[in-house]
Tab-separated table of C-alpha atoms in Angstrom:
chain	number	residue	atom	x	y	z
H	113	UNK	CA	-12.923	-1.183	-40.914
H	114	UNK	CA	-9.523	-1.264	-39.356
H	115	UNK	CA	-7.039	-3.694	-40.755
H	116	UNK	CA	-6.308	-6.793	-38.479
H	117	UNK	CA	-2.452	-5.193	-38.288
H	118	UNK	CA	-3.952	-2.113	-36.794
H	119	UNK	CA	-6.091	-3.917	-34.592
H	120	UNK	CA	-2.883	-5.789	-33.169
H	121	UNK	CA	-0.990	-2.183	-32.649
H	122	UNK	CA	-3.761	-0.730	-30.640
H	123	UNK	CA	-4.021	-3.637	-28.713
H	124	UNK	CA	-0.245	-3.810	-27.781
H	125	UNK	CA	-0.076	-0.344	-26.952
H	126	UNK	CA	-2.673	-0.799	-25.116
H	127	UNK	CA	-1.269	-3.468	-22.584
H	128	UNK	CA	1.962	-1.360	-22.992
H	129	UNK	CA	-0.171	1.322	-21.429
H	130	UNK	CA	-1.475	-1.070	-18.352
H	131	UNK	CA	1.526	-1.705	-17.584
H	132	UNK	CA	2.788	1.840	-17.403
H	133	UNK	CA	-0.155	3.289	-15.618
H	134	UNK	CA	0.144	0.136	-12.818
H	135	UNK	CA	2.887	2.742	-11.369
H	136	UNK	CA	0.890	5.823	-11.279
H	137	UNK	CA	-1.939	3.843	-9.540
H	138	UNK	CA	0.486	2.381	-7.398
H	139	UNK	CA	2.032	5.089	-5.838
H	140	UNK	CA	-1.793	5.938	-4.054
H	141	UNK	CA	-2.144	2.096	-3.615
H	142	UNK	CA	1.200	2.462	-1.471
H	143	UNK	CA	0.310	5.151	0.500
H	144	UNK	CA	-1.888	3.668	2.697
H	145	UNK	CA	1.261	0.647	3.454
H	146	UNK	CA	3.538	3.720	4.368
H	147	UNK	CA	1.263	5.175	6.607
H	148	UNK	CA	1.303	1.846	8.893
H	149	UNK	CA	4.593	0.977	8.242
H	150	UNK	CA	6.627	3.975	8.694
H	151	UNK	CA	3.895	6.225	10.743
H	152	UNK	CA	3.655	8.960	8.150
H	153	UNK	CA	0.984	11.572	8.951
H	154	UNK	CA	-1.623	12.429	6.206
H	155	UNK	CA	1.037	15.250	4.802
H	156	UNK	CA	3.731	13.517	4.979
H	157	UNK	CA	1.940	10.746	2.754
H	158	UNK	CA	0.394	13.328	0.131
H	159	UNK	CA	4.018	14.528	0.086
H	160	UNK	CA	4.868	11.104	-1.180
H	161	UNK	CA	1.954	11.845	-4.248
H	162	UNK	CA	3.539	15.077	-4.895
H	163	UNK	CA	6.896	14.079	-5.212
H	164	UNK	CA	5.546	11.704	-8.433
H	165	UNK	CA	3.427	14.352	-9.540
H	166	UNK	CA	5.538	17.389	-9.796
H	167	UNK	CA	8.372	15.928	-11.731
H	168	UNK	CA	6.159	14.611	-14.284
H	169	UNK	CA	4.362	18.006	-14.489
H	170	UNK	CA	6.808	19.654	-15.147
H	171	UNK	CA	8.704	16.536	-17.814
H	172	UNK	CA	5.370	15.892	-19.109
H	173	UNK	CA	5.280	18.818	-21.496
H	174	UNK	CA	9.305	19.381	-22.361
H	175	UNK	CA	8.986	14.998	-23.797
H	176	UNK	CA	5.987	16.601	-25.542
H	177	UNK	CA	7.546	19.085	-27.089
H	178	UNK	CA	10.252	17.054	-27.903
H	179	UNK	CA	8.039	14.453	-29.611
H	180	UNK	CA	6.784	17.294	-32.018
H	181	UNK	CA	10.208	17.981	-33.527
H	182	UNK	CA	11.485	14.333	-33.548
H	183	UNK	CA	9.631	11.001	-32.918
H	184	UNK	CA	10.875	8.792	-30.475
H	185	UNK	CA	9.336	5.607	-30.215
H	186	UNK	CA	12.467	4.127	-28.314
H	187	UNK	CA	10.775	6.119	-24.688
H	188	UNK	CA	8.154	3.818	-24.667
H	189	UNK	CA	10.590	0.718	-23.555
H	190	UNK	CA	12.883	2.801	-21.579
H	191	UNK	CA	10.149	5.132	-19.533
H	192	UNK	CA	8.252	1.907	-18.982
H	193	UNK	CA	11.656	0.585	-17.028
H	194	UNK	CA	12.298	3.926	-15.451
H	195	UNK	CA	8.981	4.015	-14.030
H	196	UNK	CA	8.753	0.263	-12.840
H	197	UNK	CA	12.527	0.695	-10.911
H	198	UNK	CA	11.146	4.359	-9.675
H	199	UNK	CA	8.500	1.997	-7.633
H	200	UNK	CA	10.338	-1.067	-7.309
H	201	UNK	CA	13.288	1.115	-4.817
H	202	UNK	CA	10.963	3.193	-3.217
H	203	UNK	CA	9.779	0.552	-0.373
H	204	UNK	CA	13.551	-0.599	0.271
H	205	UNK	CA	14.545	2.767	2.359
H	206	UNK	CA	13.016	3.939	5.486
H	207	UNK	CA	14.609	7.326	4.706
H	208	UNK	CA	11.749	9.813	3.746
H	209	UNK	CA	13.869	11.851	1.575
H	210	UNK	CA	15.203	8.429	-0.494
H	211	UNK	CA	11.209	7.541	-0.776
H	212	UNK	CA	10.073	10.623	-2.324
H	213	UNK	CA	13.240	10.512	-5.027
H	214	UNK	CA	12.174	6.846	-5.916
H	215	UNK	CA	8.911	7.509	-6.497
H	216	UNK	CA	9.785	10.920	-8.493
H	217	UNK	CA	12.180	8.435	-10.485
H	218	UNK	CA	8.850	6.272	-11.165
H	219	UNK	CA	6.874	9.680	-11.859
H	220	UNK	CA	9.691	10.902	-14.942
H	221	UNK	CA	9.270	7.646	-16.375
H	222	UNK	CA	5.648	7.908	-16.419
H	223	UNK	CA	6.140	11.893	-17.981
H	224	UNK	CA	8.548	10.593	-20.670
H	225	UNK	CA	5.808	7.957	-21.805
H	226	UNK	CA	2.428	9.638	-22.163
H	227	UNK	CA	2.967	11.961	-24.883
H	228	UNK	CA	5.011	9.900	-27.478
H	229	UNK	CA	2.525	6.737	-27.181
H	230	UNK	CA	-0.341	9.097	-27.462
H	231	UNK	CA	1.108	10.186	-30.803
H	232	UNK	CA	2.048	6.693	-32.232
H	233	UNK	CA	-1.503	5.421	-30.783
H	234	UNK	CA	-3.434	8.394	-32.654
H	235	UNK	CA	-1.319	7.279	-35.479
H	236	UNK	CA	-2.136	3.639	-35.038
H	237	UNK	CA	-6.088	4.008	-34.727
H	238	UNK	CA	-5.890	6.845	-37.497
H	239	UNK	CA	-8.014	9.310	-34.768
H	240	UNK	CA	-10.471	6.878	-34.057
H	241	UNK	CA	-12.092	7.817	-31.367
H	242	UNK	CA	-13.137	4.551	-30.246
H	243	UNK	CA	-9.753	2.991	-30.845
H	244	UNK	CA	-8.327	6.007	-28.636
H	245	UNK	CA	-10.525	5.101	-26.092
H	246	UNK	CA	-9.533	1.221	-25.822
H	247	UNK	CA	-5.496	2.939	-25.616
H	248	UNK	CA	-6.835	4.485	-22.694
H	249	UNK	CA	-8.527	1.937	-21.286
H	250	UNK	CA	-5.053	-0.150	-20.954
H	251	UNK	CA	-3.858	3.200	-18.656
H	252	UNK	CA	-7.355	2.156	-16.834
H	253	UNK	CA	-6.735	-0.870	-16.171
H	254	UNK	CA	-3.380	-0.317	-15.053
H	255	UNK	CA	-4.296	1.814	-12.309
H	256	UNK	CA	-7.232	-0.280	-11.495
H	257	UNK	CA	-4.597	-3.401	-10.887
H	258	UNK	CA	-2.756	-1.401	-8.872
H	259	UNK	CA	-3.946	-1.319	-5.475
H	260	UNK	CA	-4.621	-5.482	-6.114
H	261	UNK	CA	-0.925	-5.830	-7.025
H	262	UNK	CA	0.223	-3.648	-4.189
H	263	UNK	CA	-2.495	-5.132	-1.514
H	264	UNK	CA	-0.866	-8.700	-3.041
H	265	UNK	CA	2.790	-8.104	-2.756
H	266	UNK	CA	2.910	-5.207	-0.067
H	267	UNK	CA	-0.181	-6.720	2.157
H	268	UNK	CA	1.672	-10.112	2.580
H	269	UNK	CA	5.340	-9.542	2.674
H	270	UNK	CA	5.382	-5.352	3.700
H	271	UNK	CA	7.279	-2.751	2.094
H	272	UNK	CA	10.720	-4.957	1.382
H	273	UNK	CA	9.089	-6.630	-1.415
H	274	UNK	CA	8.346	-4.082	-3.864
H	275	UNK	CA	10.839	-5.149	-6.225
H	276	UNK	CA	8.177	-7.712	-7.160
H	277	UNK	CA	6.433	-4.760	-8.907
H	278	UNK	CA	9.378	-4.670	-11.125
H	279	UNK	CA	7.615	-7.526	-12.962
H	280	UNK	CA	4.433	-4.962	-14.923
H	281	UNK	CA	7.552	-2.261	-15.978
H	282	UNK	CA	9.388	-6.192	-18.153
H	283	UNK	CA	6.259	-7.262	-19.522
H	284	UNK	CA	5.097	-3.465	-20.475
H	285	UNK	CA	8.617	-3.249	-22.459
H	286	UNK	CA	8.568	-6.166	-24.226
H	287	UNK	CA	4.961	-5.670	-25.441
H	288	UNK	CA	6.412	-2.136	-27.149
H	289	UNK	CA	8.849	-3.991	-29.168
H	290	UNK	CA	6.814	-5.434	-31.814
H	291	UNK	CA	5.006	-2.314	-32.450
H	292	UNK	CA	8.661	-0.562	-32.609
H	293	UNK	CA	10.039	-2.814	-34.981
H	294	UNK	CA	7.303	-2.717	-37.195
H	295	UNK	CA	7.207	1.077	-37.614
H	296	UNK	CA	11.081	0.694	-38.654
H	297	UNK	CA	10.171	-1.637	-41.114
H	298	UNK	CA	7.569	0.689	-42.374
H	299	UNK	CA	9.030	3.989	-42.561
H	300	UNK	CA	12.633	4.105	-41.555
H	301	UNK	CA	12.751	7.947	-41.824
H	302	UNK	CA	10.026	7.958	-39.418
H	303	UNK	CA	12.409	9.034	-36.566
H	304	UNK	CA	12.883	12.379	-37.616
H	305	UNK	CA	9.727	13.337	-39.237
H	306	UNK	CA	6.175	14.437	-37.590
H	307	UNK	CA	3.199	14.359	-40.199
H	308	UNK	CA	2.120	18.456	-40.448
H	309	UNK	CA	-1.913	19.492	-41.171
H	310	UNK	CA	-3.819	21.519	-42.688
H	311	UNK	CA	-5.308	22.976	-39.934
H	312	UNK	CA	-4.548	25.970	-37.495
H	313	UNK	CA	-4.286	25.665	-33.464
H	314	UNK	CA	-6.822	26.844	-31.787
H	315	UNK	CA	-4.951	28.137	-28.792
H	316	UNK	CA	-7.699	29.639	-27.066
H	317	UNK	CA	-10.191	26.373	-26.670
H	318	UNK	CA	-7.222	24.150	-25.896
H	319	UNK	CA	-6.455	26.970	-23.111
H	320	UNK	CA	-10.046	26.659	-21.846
H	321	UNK	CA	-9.498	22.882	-21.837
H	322	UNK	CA	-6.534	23.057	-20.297
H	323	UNK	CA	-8.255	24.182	-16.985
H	324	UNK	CA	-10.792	21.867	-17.062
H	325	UNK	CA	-8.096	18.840	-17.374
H	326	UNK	CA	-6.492	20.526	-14.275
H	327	UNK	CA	-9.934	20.512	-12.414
H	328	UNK	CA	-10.515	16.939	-13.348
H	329	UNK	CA	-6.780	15.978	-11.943
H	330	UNK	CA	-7.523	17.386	-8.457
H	331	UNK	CA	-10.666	15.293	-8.093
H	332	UNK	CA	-9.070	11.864	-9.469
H	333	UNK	CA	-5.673	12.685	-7.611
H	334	UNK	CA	-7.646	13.975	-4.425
H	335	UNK	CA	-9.410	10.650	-4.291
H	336	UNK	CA	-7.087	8.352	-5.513
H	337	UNK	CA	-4.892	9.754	-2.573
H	338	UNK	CA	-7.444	9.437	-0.157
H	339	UNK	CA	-10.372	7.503	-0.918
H	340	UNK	CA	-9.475	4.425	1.111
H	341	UNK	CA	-8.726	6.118	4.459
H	342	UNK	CA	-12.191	7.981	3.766
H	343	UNK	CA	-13.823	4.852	2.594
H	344	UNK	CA	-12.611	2.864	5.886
H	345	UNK	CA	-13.793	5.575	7.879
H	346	UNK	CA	-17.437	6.238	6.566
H	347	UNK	CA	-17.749	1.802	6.792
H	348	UNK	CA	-15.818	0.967	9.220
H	349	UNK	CA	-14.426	-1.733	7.407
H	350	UNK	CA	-10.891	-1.691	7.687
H	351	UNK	CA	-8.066	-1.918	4.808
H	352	UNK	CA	-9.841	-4.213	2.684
H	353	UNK	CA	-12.679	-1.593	2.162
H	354	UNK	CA	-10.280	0.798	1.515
H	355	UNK	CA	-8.698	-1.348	-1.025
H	356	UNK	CA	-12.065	-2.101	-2.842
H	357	UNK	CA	-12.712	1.494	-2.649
H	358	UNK	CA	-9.492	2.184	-4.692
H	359	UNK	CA	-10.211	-0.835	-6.658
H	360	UNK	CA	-13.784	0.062	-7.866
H	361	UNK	CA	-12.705	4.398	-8.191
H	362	UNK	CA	-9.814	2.706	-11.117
H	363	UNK	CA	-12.004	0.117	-12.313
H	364	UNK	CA	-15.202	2.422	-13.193
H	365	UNK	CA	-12.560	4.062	-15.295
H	366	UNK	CA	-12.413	1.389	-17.819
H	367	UNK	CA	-16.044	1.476	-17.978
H	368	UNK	CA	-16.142	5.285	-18.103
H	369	UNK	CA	-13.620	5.419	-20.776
H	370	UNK	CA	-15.085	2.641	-23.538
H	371	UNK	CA	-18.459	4.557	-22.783
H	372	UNK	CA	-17.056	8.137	-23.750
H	373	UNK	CA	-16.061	6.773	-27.089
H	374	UNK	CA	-19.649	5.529	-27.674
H	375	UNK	CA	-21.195	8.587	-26.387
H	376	UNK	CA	-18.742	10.741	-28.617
H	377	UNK	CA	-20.138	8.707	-31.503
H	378	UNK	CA	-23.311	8.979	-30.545
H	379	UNK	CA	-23.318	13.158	-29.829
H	380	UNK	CA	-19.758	14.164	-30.263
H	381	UNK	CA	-16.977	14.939	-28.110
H	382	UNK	CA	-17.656	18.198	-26.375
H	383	UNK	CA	-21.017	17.173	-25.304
H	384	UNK	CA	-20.862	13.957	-24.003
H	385	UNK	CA	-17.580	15.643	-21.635
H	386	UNK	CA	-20.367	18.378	-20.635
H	387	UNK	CA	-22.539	16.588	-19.311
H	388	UNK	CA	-20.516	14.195	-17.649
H	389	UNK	CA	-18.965	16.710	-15.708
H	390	UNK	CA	-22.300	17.819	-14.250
H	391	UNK	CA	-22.882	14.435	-13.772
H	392	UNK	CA	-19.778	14.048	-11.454
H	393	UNK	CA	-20.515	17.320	-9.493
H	394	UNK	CA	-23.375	15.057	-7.468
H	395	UNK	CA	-21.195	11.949	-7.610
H	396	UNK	CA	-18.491	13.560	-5.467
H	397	UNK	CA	-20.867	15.053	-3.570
H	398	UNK	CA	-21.925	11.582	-2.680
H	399	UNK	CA	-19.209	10.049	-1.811
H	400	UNK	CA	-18.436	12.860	0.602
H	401	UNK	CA	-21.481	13.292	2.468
H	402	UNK	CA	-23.053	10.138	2.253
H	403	UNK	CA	-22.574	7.776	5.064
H	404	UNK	CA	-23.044	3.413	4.824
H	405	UNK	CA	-22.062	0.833	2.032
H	406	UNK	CA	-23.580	3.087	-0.104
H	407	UNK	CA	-20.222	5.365	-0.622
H	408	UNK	CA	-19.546	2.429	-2.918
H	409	UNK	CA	-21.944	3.423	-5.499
H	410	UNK	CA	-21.200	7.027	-5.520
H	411	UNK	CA	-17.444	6.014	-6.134
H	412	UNK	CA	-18.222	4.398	-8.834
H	413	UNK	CA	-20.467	7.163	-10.757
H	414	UNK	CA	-17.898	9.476	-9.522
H	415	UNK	CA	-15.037	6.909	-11.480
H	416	UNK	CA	-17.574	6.946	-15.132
H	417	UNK	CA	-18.060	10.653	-14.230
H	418	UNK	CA	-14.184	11.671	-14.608
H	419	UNK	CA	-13.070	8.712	-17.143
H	420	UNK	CA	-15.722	9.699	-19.706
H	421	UNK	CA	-13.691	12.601	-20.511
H	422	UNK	CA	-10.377	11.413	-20.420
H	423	UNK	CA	-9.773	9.846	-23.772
H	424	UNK	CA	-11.879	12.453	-25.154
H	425	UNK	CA	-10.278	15.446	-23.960
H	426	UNK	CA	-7.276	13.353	-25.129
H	427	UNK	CA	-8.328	13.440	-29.021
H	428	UNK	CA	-9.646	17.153	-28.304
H	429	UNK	CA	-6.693	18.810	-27.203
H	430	UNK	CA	-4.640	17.096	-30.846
H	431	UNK	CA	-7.248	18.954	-32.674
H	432	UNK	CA	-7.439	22.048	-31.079
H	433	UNK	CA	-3.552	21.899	-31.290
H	434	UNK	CA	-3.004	19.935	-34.530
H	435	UNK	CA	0.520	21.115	-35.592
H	436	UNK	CA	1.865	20.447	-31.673
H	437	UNK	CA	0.290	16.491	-30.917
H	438	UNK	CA	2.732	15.748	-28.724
H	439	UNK	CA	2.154	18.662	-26.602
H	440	UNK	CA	-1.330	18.633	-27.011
H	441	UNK	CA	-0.702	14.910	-25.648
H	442	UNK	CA	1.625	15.644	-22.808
H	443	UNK	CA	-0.809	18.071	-21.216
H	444	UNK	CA	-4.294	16.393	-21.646
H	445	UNK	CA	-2.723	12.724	-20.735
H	446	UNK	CA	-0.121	13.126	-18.998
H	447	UNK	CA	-0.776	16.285	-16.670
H	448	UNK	CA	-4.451	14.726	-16.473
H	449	UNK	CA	-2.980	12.714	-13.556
H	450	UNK	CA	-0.138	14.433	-12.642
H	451	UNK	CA	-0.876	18.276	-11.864
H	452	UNK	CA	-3.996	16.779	-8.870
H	453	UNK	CA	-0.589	15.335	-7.052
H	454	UNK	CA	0.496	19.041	-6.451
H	455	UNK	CA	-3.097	19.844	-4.481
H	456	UNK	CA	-2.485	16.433	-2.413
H	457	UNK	CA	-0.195	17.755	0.458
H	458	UNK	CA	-2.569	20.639	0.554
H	459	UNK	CA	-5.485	18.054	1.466
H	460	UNK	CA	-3.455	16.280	3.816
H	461	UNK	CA	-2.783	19.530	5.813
H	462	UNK	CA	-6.647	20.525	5.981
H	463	UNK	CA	-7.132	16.820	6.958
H	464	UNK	CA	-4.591	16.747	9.425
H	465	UNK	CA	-5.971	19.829	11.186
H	466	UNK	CA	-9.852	19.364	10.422
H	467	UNK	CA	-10.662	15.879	8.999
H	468	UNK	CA	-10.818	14.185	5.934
H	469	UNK	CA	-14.677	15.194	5.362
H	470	UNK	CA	-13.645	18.865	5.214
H	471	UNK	CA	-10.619	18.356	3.241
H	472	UNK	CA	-12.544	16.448	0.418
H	473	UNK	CA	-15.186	19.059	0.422
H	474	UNK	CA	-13.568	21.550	-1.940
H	475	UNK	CA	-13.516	18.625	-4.960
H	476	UNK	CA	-17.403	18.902	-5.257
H	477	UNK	CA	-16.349	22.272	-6.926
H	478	UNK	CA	-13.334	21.052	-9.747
H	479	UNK	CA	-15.801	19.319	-11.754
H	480	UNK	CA	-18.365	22.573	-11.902
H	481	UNK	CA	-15.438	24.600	-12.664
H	482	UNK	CA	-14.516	21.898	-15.734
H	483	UNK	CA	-18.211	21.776	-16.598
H	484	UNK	CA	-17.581	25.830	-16.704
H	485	UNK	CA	-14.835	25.204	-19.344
H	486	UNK	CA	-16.295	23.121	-21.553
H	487	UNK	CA	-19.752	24.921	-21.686
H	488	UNK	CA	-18.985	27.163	-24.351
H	489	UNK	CA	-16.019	24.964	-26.499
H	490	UNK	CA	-16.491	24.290	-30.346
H	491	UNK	CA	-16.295	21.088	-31.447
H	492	UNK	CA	-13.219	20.732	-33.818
H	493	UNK	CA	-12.979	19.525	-37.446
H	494	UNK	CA	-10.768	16.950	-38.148
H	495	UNK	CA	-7.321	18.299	-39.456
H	496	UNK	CA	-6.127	16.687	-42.873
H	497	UNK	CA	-3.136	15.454	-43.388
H	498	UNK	CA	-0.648	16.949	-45.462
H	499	UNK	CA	1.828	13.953	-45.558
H	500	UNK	CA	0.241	10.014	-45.024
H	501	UNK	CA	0.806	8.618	-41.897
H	502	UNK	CA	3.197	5.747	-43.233
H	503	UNK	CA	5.179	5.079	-39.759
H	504	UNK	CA	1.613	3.472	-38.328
H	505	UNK	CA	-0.511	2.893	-40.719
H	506	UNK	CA	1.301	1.477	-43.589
């Protein structure tokens, strides 16, 4: 039973991570707003997508690497800012090239943050699965409040008020700081020092896993990026479909998540990301082919589908890569999100010339491919650890 202390960490970090993931789930949320506002075509708008996503590709694993040489709990206040002012410019200029540097500001603070609070949570919940799970539900509940907070502050007042959003990015750095202090007061030397294992890599099945985070990213990014035109499309609803549509893809997610902790427990890892892989293969189907109100549904087993794995592959990847966390963090949390933004602009251009339907096509084949992956993985022992974890759990 976890200590009411470690209870409190988890939970911080958690909201920490809300409020951190509100800016990857509002750069989507804000695409539709630049579309009408500024008249972008369905390129130009994925552009916007990539221009978060490949910075933070690329960051994502050089602050993980970083974070296995040196711990530095002192990002998680400062990316948290970065990320919320990345967001909070990017509406003020009607300059393309100004947009896409704004939201690559917001998309480096978002790089800089995922691996380091992976490590301290992993640290905090002492690789509980479940308690990795509820971390990653905060990042799940972040994105699902994003396209309410944007459809709230954009949809009344358009694009000149996104310095509102500011407000997540103060709230997510003040919730770090009593986790930060404490872990000074713990273990001052903590700063410098990375607990070391027992236990070897295994470079091979956290290669294999790799891809199969990759396939997952273009499905959520594909959708996230376009769900809400599609939705409004296939209803004929208008925005506020496509806002619910966004709303309920994010929202599933916290669902999915809290449910791949109790199916890991129940199974164990590997398996319960298996089969919800081939779950998702006839969930995006759905949602692509199927016409009506019913899209709805298939967004949402679509959402469970692709969040079952994510704190999963999460704790997977630290164990197949026990000596490199941070890495191992940077790549299955981090580029989880951020390598899909690179396929975007390549959707918008086969939407742009054929049609949304025939752009979203392709995705019914990333989650086979992940399924692929997975199908043949071991399940990893825990590693031990040489040194205690004093810095977290003390």
């Amino acid at each position: 039973m976890k200590s009411v202390s470690t209870r409190k960490r988890v939970a911080l970090l958690s909201a920490g991570h809300a409020c951190v993931d509100v800016y990857q789930g509002s750069v989507t949320a804000l695409v539709p707003f630049f579309v009408a506002e500024r008249h972008y075509t369905y390129a130009a708008a994925s552009g916007i997508v990539l221009a978060a996503s490949l910075l933070s590709s690329v960051a994502q694993p050089m602050f993980g690497a970083l974070t296995d040489r040196w711990a530095l709990p002192w990002l998680l206040p400062v990316s948290t800012l970065l990320a919320g002012v990345g967001i909070a410019l990017s509406g003020l200029s009607g300059d393309y090239g100004l947009t896409l540097v704004f939201v690559a500001i917001a998309g480096l603070g978002v790089a800089a943050y995922h691996p380091e609070s992976a490590r301290v949570a992993r640290k905090a919940s002492k690789g509980s699965h479940t308690a990795m799970s509820w971390f990653s539900v905060g990042g799940n509940i972040g994105f699902a409040s994003a396209p309410l907070l944007v459809a709230a502050v954009v949809g009344v007042g358009g694009l000149r008020l996104t310095p509102f959003l500011l407000v997540p990015a103060l709230a997510g750095s003040a919730l770090c700081l009593p986790v930060l202090r404490t872990l000074a007061k713990t273990s001052p030397g903590a700063s410098s020092a990375v607990a070391k294992t027992e236990a070897a890599d295994d470079k091979v099945s956290f290669a294999k896993m790799t891809v199969a985070v990759l396939c997952r990213s273009v499905v959520f990014v594909g959708l996230s990026t376009f769900i809400s035109f599609y939705v409004r499309q296939r209803t004929g609803w208008g925005m506020a479909a496509g806002t619910a549509a966004l709303f309920v893809f994010y929202l599933g997610g916290a669902v999915g998540t809290v449910l791949g902790g109790s199916l890991a427990a129940r199974w164990d890892r590997v398996t319960a990301v298996r089969w919800s892989y081939l779950m998702t293969v006839g969930a995006v189907a759905g949602v692509v082919f199927v016409p009506g109100p019913a899209v709805f549904l298939f967004v949402a087993l679509t959402s469970a589908g692709v969040y079952i794995p994510f704190s999963l592959q999460v704790t997977l990847g630290q164990d197949y890569l026990p000596t490199r966390v941070g890495t191992a963090s940077g790549v299955t949390l981090g580029l989880t999100v951020s390598v899909g933004g690179l396929a975007s602009p390549v959707l918008g251009a086969i939407a742009d010339a054929t049609s949304l339907q025939t752009a979203l096509t392709p995705l019914i084949a990333m989650p086979a491919f992940a399924w692929l992956m997975f199908r043949n993985l071991p399940e990893p022992a825990l590693p031990k650890p040489v040194a205690p974890l004093q810095a977290v759990d003390g």
